[in-house]
CSV table of C-alpha atoms and ligand atoms in Angstrom, one decimal:
chain,number,residue,atom,x,y,z
Q,243,MET,CA,-64.8,-109.9,-28.2
Q,244,GLY,CA,-61.5,-110.8,-26.1
Q,245,ALA,CA,-58.9,-108.3,-26.6
Q,246,ASN,CA,-61.4,-106.1,-28.3
Q,247,PHE,CA,-63.8,-106.1,-25.4
Q,248,ASP,CA,-64.3,-102.5,-24.3
Q,249,LEU,CA,-65.2,-103.3,-20.4
Q,250,LYS,CA,-65.5,-99.7,-19.6
Q,251,ALA,CA,-68.2,-99.2,-22.3
Q,252,TYR,CA,-70.0,-102.3,-21.2
Q,253,LEU,CA,-70.1,-101.3,-17.5
Q,254,GLU,CA,-71.6,-98.0,-18.8
Q,255,GLU,CA,-74.1,-99.3,-21.0
Q,256,ARG,CA,-75.3,-101.9,-18.2
Q,257,ARG,CA,-75.2,-99.4,-15.4
Q,258,GLY,CA,-77.5,-96.9,-17.7
Q,259,MET,CA,-79.9,-100.2,-18.3
Q,260,VAL,CA,-80.0,-100.8,-14.5
Q,261,ASN,CA,-80.4,-97.5,-13.3
Q,262,GLN,CA,-83.4,-96.6,-15.8
Q,263,ALA,CA,-85.1,-100.0,-14.5
Q,264,LEU,CA,-84.4,-99.1,-10.8
Q,265,LYS,CA,-86.2,-95.6,-11.4
Q,266,ALA,CA,-89.4,-97.7,-13.1
Q,267,TYR,CA,-89.3,-100.3,-10.0
Q,268,LEU,CA,-89.0,-97.4,-7.2
Q,269,PRO,CA,-90.5,-94.3,-8.4
Q,270,GLN,CA,-90.5,-91.4,-6.2
Q,271,VAL,CA,-94.1,-91.0,-5.0
Q,272,ARG,CA,-95.2,-88.0,-3.1
Q,273,GLY,CA,-97.1,-89.4,0.1
Q,274,PRO,CA,-97.2,-89.3,3.8
Q,275,ALA,CA,-93.7,-91.0,4.1
Q,276,PHE,CA,-92.3,-88.8,1.3
Q,277,ARG,CA,-89.1,-88.4,3.5
Q,278,LEU,CA,-88.4,-91.9,3.7
Q,279,ASN,CA,-88.9,-92.3,-0.1
Q,280,GLN,CA,-86.4,-89.5,-0.8
Q,281,ALA,CA,-83.9,-91.2,1.5
Q,282,MET,CA,-84.3,-94.4,-0.3
Q,283,HIS,CA,-83.7,-92.5,-3.4
Q,284,TYR,CA,-81.1,-90.8,-2.6
Q,285,SER,CA,-78.8,-93.8,-1.3
Q,286,LEU,CA,-79.8,-95.6,-4.4
Q,287,PHE,CA,-79.3,-93.0,-7.0
Q,288,VAL,CA,-76.3,-90.8,-5.4
Q,289,GLY,CA,-73.8,-93.5,-7.2
Q,290,GLY,CA,-72.7,-96.8,-7.2
Q,291,LYS,CA,-71.1,-99.3,-9.5
Q,292,ARG,CA,-74.1,-101.6,-9.7
Q,293,LEU,CA,-71.6,-104.5,-9.9
Q,294,ARG,CA,-74.2,-107.0,-8.6
Q,295,PRO,CA,-77.0,-106.3,-11.2
Q,296,ILE,CA,-74.5,-106.4,-14.1
Q,297,LEU,CA,-72.9,-109.5,-12.6
Q,298,CYS,CA,-76.6,-111.1,-12.7
Q,299,LEU,CA,-77.4,-109.7,-16.1
Q,300,ALA,CA,-73.8,-111.2,-17.6
Q,301,ALA,CA,-74.6,-114.6,-15.9
Q,302,ALA,CA,-77.8,-114.8,-17.3
Q,303,VAL,CA,-76.1,-113.7,-21.2
Q,304,ALA,CA,-73.3,-116.3,-20.4
Q,305,VAL,CA,-75.9,-119.5,-20.3
Q,306,GLY,CA,-77.6,-118.1,-23.5
Q,307,GLY,CA,-80.5,-116.2,-21.9
Q,308,ASP,CA,-81.7,-112.9,-22.2
Q,309,ALA,CA,-80.7,-110.0,-19.8
Q,310,GLY,CA,-84.0,-108.2,-20.0
Q,311,GLU,CA,-85.7,-111.1,-18.3
Q,312,ALA,CA,-83.3,-110.8,-15.4
Q,313,LEU,CA,-83.5,-107.1,-15.1
Q,314,PRO,CA,-86.1,-107.0,-12.2
Q,315,VAL,CA,-84.1,-109.5,-10.1
Q,316,ALA,CA,-80.7,-107.8,-10.7
Q,317,CYS,CA,-82.6,-104.7,-9.8
Q,318,ALA,CA,-83.6,-106.2,-6.4
Q,319,LEU,CA,-80.2,-107.1,-5.7
Q,320,GLU,CA,-78.9,-103.6,-5.9
Q,321,MET,CA,-81.8,-102.5,-3.7
Q,322,ILE,CA,-80.7,-105.1,-0.9
Q,323,HIS,CA,-77.0,-104.1,-1.4
Q,324,THR,CA,-77.7,-100.5,-1.2
Q,325,TYR,CA,-79.8,-101.2,2.1
Q,326,SER,CA,-76.8,-103.1,3.4
Q,327,LEU,CA,-74.7,-100.2,2.7
Q,328,ILE,CA,-76.9,-97.5,4.6
Q,329,HIS,CA,-77.1,-99.9,7.7
Q,330,ASP,CA,-73.4,-100.8,7.3
Q,331,ASP,CA,-72.8,-96.9,7.8
Q,332,LEU,CA,-74.6,-96.4,10.8
Q,333,PRO,CA,-73.1,-95.2,14.1
Q,334,ALA,CA,-73.9,-98.4,15.5
Q,335,MET,CA,-72.0,-100.3,13.0
Q,336,ASP,CA,-68.8,-98.9,10.8
Q,337,ASP,CA,-69.9,-95.2,11.6
Q,338,ASP,CA,-69.1,-93.5,8.4
Q,339,ASP,CA,-70.0,-90.0,7.0
Q,340,LEU,CA,-69.1,-90.5,3.4
Q,341,ARG,CA,-70.7,-93.2,1.0
Q,342,ARG,CA,-70.7,-93.1,-3.0
Q,343,GLY,CA,-69.1,-89.7,-2.8
Q,344,GLN,CA,-72.0,-87.9,-0.6
Q,345,PRO,CA,-72.8,-87.8,3.0
Q,346,THR,CA,-74.0,-91.3,4.4
Q,347,CYS,CA,-77.7,-91.7,4.5
Q,348,HIS,CA,-77.9,-91.1,8.3
Q,349,LYS,CA,-75.7,-87.8,7.6
Q,350,GLN,CA,-77.9,-86.4,5.0
Q,351,PHE,CA,-81.1,-87.4,6.6
Q,352,ASP,CA,-81.0,-88.8,10.4
Q,353,GLU,CA,-80.5,-92.2,12.2
Q,354,ALA,CA,-84.0,-93.3,12.3
Q,355,THR,CA,-84.6,-92.3,8.7
Q,356,ALA,CA,-81.6,-94.2,7.3
Q,357,ILE,CA,-82.7,-97.6,9.5
Q,358,LEU,CA,-86.1,-97.1,7.6
Q,359,ALA,CA,-84.7,-96.5,4.3
Q,360,GLY,CA,-82.7,-99.6,4.7
Q,361,ASP,CA,-85.9,-101.8,5.6
Q,362,GLY,CA,-87.6,-100.0,3.0
Q,363,LEU,CA,-85.2,-100.8,0.1
Q,364,LEU,CA,-84.7,-104.7,1.6
Q,365,THR,CA,-88.6,-105.3,1.5
Q,366,ALA,CA,-89.0,-103.4,-2.0
Q,367,ALA,CA,-86.4,-105.8,-3.3
Q,368,PHE,CA,-88.5,-108.9,-2.5
Q,369,HIS,CA,-91.7,-107.2,-4.0
Q,370,THR,CA,-89.9,-106.3,-7.2
Q,371,ILE,CA,-88.9,-110.0,-7.5
Q,372,ALA,CA,-92.1,-111.4,-6.7
Q,373,ALA,CA,-93.8,-108.8,-9.3
Q,374,ALA,CA,-91.7,-110.3,-11.9
Q,375,ALA,CA,-93.8,-113.7,-11.9
Q,376,PRO,CA,-95.5,-112.8,-15.1
Q,377,ARG,CA,-92.0,-112.9,-17.2
Q,378,PHE,CA,-91.7,-116.5,-15.8
Q,379,GLU,CA,-95.0,-118.0,-16.8
Q,380,GLY,CA,-94.6,-121.8,-17.0
Q,381,ARG,CA,-91.4,-121.7,-15.3
Q,382,GLU,CA,-92.4,-120.4,-12.0
Q,383,GLY,CA,-90.2,-122.8,-10.3
Q,384,VAL,CA,-87.0,-120.9,-11.6
Q,385,LEU,CA,-88.1,-117.8,-9.9
Q,386,LEU,CA,-88.9,-119.4,-6.6
Q,387,GLU,CA,-85.3,-120.9,-6.7
Q,388,VAL,CA,-84.0,-117.5,-7.3
Q,389,LEU,CA,-86.1,-116.2,-4.5
Q,390,GLN,CA,-84.7,-118.6,-2.3
Q,391,THR,CA,-81.2,-118.1,-3.2
Q,392,VAL,CA,-81.4,-114.2,-2.9
Q,393,ALA,CA,-83.2,-114.5,0.5
Q,394,ALA,CA,-80.6,-117.0,1.9
Q,395,ALA,CA,-77.7,-114.9,0.7
Q,396,ALA,CA,-79.1,-111.8,2.1
Q,397,GLY,CA,-80.3,-113.0,5.5
Q,398,TYR,CA,-78.8,-114.2,8.8
Q,399,GLN,CA,-77.0,-117.3,7.0
Q,400,GLY,CA,-75.6,-114.7,4.3
Q,401,MET,CA,-74.8,-111.1,4.5
Q,402,VAL,CA,-76.4,-110.2,7.7
Q,403,GLY,CA,-74.7,-113.1,9.5
Q,404,GLY,CA,-71.5,-112.0,8.0
Q,405,GLN,CA,-72.2,-108.4,9.1
Q,406,MET,CA,-72.5,-109.9,12.8
Q,407,LEU,CA,-69.2,-111.8,12.3
Q,408,ASP,CA,-67.4,-108.5,11.3
Q,409,LEU,CA,-68.4,-106.5,14.0
Q,410,LEU,CA,-67.5,-109.4,16.5
Q,411,ALA,CA,-64.3,-109.6,15.0
Q,412,GLU,CA,-63.4,-105.8,15.9
Q,413,GLY,CA,-60.3,-105.5,17.8
Q,414,ARG,CA,-59.5,-109.0,17.9
Q,415,GLN,CA,-57.2,-111.4,16.2
Q,416,VAL,CA,-58.7,-113.6,13.8
Q,417,THR,CA,-57.2,-116.6,12.1
Q,418,LEU,CA,-57.3,-116.5,8.1
Q,419,LYS,CA,-60.2,-119.2,8.3
Q,420,GLU,CA,-62.1,-117.1,10.2
Q,421,LEU,CA,-61.6,-114.1,8.0
Q,422,GLU,CA,-62.6,-115.9,4.8
Q,423,THR,CA,-65.6,-117.0,6.8
Q,424,ILE,CA,-66.5,-113.3,7.5
Q,425,HIS,CA,-65.7,-112.2,3.8
Q,426,ARG,CA,-67.6,-114.9,2.0
Q,427,HIS,CA,-70.7,-114.1,4.2
Q,428,LYS,CA,-70.8,-110.2,4.5
Q,429,THR,CA,-69.8,-109.7,1.0
Q,430,GLY,CA,-69.3,-112.9,-1.0
Q,431,ALA,CA,-72.7,-114.4,-0.5
Q,432,LEU,CA,-74.9,-111.6,-2.2
Q,433,LEU,CA,-72.3,-111.5,-5.1
Q,434,THR,CA,-72.4,-115.2,-5.6
Q,435,ALA,CA,-76.5,-115.1,-5.4
Q,436,ALA,CA,-76.2,-112.4,-8.0
Q,437,VAL,CA,-74.0,-114.7,-10.5
Q,438,ARG,CA,-76.2,-117.9,-9.7
Q,439,ALA,CA,-79.6,-115.9,-9.9
Q,440,GLY,CA,-78.5,-114.7,-13.5
Q,441,ALA,CA,-77.5,-118.4,-14.2
Q,442,LEU,CA,-80.7,-119.7,-13.2
Q,443,MET,CA,-82.8,-117.1,-15.0
Q,444,GLY,CA,-81.0,-117.4,-18.1
Q,445,GLY,CA,-81.9,-121.1,-18.4
Q,446,GLY,CA,-78.5,-122.5,-17.7
Q,447,SER,CA,-78.2,-126.5,-17.0
Q,448,ARG,CA,-77.5,-127.5,-13.8
Q,449,ALA,CA,-73.9,-127.7,-14.6
Q,450,GLU,CA,-73.5,-124.4,-15.7
Q,451,VAL,CA,-75.4,-123.1,-12.7
Q,452,THR,CA,-72.8,-125.1,-10.6
Q,453,LEU,CA,-69.6,-123.7,-12.3
Q,454,LEU,CA,-71.0,-120.0,-12.4
Q,455,THR,CA,-71.8,-120.3,-8.6
Q,456,GLY,CA,-68.4,-121.3,-7.9
Q,457,TYR,CA,-67.0,-118.4,-10.2
Q,458,GLY,CA,-69.2,-116.1,-8.0
Q,459,GLU,CA,-67.8,-117.4,-4.8
Q,460,LYS,CA,-64.3,-116.7,-5.8
Q,461,PHE,CA,-65.6,-113.3,-7.5
Q,462,GLY,CA,-67.3,-112.2,-4.2
Q,463,LEU,CA,-64.4,-113.2,-1.8
Q,464,THR,CA,-61.6,-111.3,-4.1
Q,465,PHE,CA,-64.1,-108.4,-4.2
Q,466,GLN,CA,-63.9,-108.1,-0.3
Q,467,ILE,CA,-60.0,-108.5,-0.2
Q,468,THR,CA,-59.6,-105.7,-2.9
Q,469,ASP,CA,-61.9,-103.6,-0.6
Q,470,ASP,CA,-59.6,-104.4,2.0
Q,471,LEU,CA,-56.9,-103.3,-0.1
Q,472,LEU,CA,-58.5,-100.3,-1.5
Q,473,ASP,CA,-59.3,-99.2,2.3
Q,474,VAL,CA,-55.3,-99.2,2.8
Q,475,GLU,CA,-54.2,-97.9,-0.6
Q,476,GLY,CA,-57.3,-96.3,-2.3
Q,477,GLU,CA,-58.3,-92.3,-2.6
Q,478,ALA,CA,-61.4,-91.0,-1.1
Q,479,ALA,CA,-61.8,-89.1,-4.5
Q,480,GLU,CA,-62.1,-92.5,-6.4
Q,481,MET,CA,-63.7,-94.6,-3.9
Q,482,GLY,CA,-66.5,-92.2,-2.9
Q,483,LYS,CA,-65.9,-93.2,0.6
Q,484,ALA,CA,-62.9,-92.7,3.4
Q,485,PRO,CA,-60.0,-95.1,3.3
Q,486,GLY,CA,-58.1,-95.9,6.4
Q,487,MET,CA,-61.5,-96.7,8.4
Q,488,ASP,CA,-60.5,-100.5,8.8
Q,489,GLU,CA,-57.4,-99.7,10.8
Q,490,LYS,CA,-59.2,-97.1,12.8
Q,491,ARG,CA,-62.0,-99.4,13.8
Q,492,GLN,CA,-59.5,-102.5,14.2
Q,493,LYS,CA,-61.5,-104.5,11.4
Q,494,ALA,CA,-60.5,-108.0,10.7
Q,495,THR,CA,-59.1,-107.6,7.1
Q,496,TYR,CA,-56.6,-109.5,4.8
Q,497,PRO,CA,-53.8,-106.7,4.6
Q,498,ALA,CA,-53.9,-106.8,8.7
Q,499,VAL,CA,-53.7,-111.0,8.6
Q,500,LEU,CA,-51.5,-111.4,5.8
Q,501,GLY,CA,-49.9,-108.1,5.1
Q,502,LEU,CA,-50.2,-106.4,1.6
Q,503,GLU,CA,-48.0,-108.4,-0.9
Q,504,ALA,CA,-49.5,-111.7,0.2
Q,505,THR,CA,-53.0,-110.1,0.1
Q,506,ARG,CA,-52.3,-108.9,-3.4
Q,507,GLU,CA,-51.2,-112.6,-4.6
Q,508,TRP,CA,-54.2,-114.3,-2.6
Q,509,ALA,CA,-56.2,-111.9,-5.1
Q,510,ARG,CA,-54.6,-112.7,-7.8
Q,511,ARG,CA,-54.7,-116.7,-7.4
Q,512,LEU,CA,-58.7,-116.2,-6.7
Q,513,VAL,CA,-58.9,-114.6,-9.8
Q,514,GLU,CA,-57.1,-117.4,-11.7
Q,515,GLU,CA,-59.6,-119.7,-9.9
Q,516,ALA,CA,-62.4,-117.6,-11.3
Q,517,LEU,CA,-61.2,-117.6,-14.7
Q,518,THR,CA,-60.8,-121.5,-14.7
Q,519,ALA,CA,-64.5,-121.7,-13.4
Q,520,LEU,CA,-65.2,-120.1,-16.7
Q,521,LYS,CA,-63.4,-122.2,-19.2
Q,522,PRO,CA,-66.1,-124.4,-20.3
Q,523,PHE,CA,-68.0,-121.2,-21.5
Q,524,LYS,CA,-67.4,-119.6,-25.0
Q,525,GLU,CA,-67.3,-115.9,-26.2
Q,526,ARG,CA,-70.7,-115.3,-24.2
Q,527,ALA,CA,-68.8,-115.4,-21.0
Q,528,GLU,CA,-66.3,-112.8,-21.8
Q,529,PRO,CA,-67.9,-109.9,-19.8
Q,530,LEU,CA,-67.5,-112.4,-16.7
Q,531,ARG,CA,-64.0,-113.0,-17.5
Q,532,GLU,CA,-63.3,-109.2,-18.0
Q,533,LEU,CA,-65.2,-108.5,-14.7
Q,534,ALA,CA,-63.0,-111.0,-12.6
Q,535,ARG,CA,-59.6,-109.3,-14.2
Q,536,TYR,CA,-61.0,-105.8,-13.4
Q,537,LEU,CA,-61.1,-107.0,-9.6
Q,538,LEU,CA,-57.3,-106.6,-9.7
Q,539,VAL,CA,-57.1,-103.1,-11.0
Q,540,ARG,CA,-60.0,-101.5,-9.7
Q,541,ARG,CA,-59.7,-98.2,-8.0
Q,542,ALA,CA,-63.0,-97.8,-6.6
R,60,LIG,C1,-69.1,-101.8,-1.2
R,60,LIG,O1,-69.7,-102.3,-2.2
R,60,LIG,C2,-69.3,-102.7,-0.1
R,60,LIG,C3,-68.8,-104.0,0.0
R,60,LIG,C4,-69.4,-104.9,0.0
R,60,LIG,C5,-67.3,-104.3,-0.1
R,60,LIG,P1,-69.3,-101.5,-3.6
R,60,LIG,O2,-67.9,-101.6,-3.8
R,60,LIG,O3,-70.1,-102.3,-4.5
R,60,LIG,O4,-70.3,-100.3,-3.7
R,60,LIG,P2,-70.9,-99.3,-4.8
R,60,LIG,O5,-72.4,-100.3,-5.2
R,60,LIG,O6,-70.3,-99.3,-5.8
R,60,LIG,O7,-71.3,-98.3,-4.0
R,61,LIG,C1,-69.2,-104.1,3.8
R,61,LIG,O1,-68.1,-104.3,4.3
R,61,LIG,C2,-70.3,-105.3,4.0
R,61,LIG,C3,-71.6,-105.0,3.8
R,61,LIG,C4,-72.4,-106.1,3.7
R,61,LIG,C5,-72.1,-103.8,3.3
R,61,LIG,P1,-67.4,-102.9,4.6
R,61,LIG,O2,-67.7,-102.1,5.8
R,61,LIG,O3,-65.7,-103.3,4.3
R,61,LIG,O4,-67.8,-102.0,3.2
R,61,LIG,P2,-67.4,-100.5,3.1
R,61,LIG,O5,-65.8,-100.4,2.9
R,61,LIG,O6,-67.7,-99.9,4.2
R,61,LIG,O7,-67.8,-100.1,1.7
R,62,LIG,MG1,-68.6,-103.0,7.5
R,63,LIG,MG1,-67.9,-100.4,6.3
R,64,LIG,MG1,-64.5,-101.9,3.2
C-alpha cells in the first residue's frame, strides 16, 4: 500500500459493494405505496459518493475486522445520510433543485413525497441495523452500542440538531466557535459515527475505538469545511449540486467567517490532526489515511 495505494480503484470497488448491498436491503417492491418506494430509490441510487459506508467499512478493517460484517450498518448510514439530503433540499430548508446530478427529490416527485421518502429511509436504516443481529450472535452488546452511536449521531443531539442550528444561523454573524458547533453537529456527527461504528464492529479495543473516533471527528469537521469551500469554488458538473447557494442564503460557513485562504489552511491542519490519530495503526489503516488526504483535493 502506501504510495501504491490506488484510492480511485478502492473507492470504486467499495461503492460497488455498498450499492449491491443497499439494493438487497431496500428492494423495490410494487405495492400500494409504490410511489414512496420509487422516491426512496430515486434519491438513494441516483448517485452519491457513499463516503459514510466506505468509512465505516474502512474503520472495521483498520482494527482487523471484516468489512462484510459491517456492511448492514454501513448501508444504514447511507440511508440516514440520503434522508438528510432529501430533507436538507426541501423548500423549507435549503430549497435546492439539484442533487447528485439530478433534480432533488421534491422536484422529481413532490414535497409531501420527499418528506415521506426521508421518513422511510430513516426508519429503514434502523430496521436494517436490527435485522443484522444474527451476524452478532454472542456479541449483541456491540450491535447495541452501534445502534446507540448511530441514533445519537443522527438525532437531535447530532445531525438533526445541527440542521436546526444551521437554519437559525442564516443571515446572522456567527463566531468561529458557533460555526464549529454547527458543522460538528450537522455533518461531523454522522461521519464520526460511521468511523466509530466500524471500529466497534471490527472488534477494536477501547483505545482503538477512541483513537478512530478522534479521527472521525477531525474528518467530519473537515468534510463540511471543504463542502463550504466547494460551494464557493466548485463546479456544478462535478459536484452534482449548484454552487453559490451558501452566499445566496447567507449561510454560516468557514469561507464567510475566515476567508478562503485561512479556511484552506484550517482544513490542512485538521487533516494533519486526523492523520496523527492514525499513527498507532499499521498498513490496515492506509485507506483511512488516503481518505483524509483526499479531503484536501476533492472536487465533489
Ligand atoms: C453532502 O454530503 C452533504 C454534506 C453533509 C456536506 P456528500 O458530499 O457526502 O454527498 P453525496 O452522498 O456524495 O451525494
Ligand atoms: C448539509 O449541509 C448537512 C446535512 C445534514 C445534509 P449543506 O446544506 O451544506 O449540504 P449541501 O451543500 O446542501 O450538500
Ligand atoms: Mg443545509
Ligand atoms: Mg444544503
Ligand atoms: Mg453545502
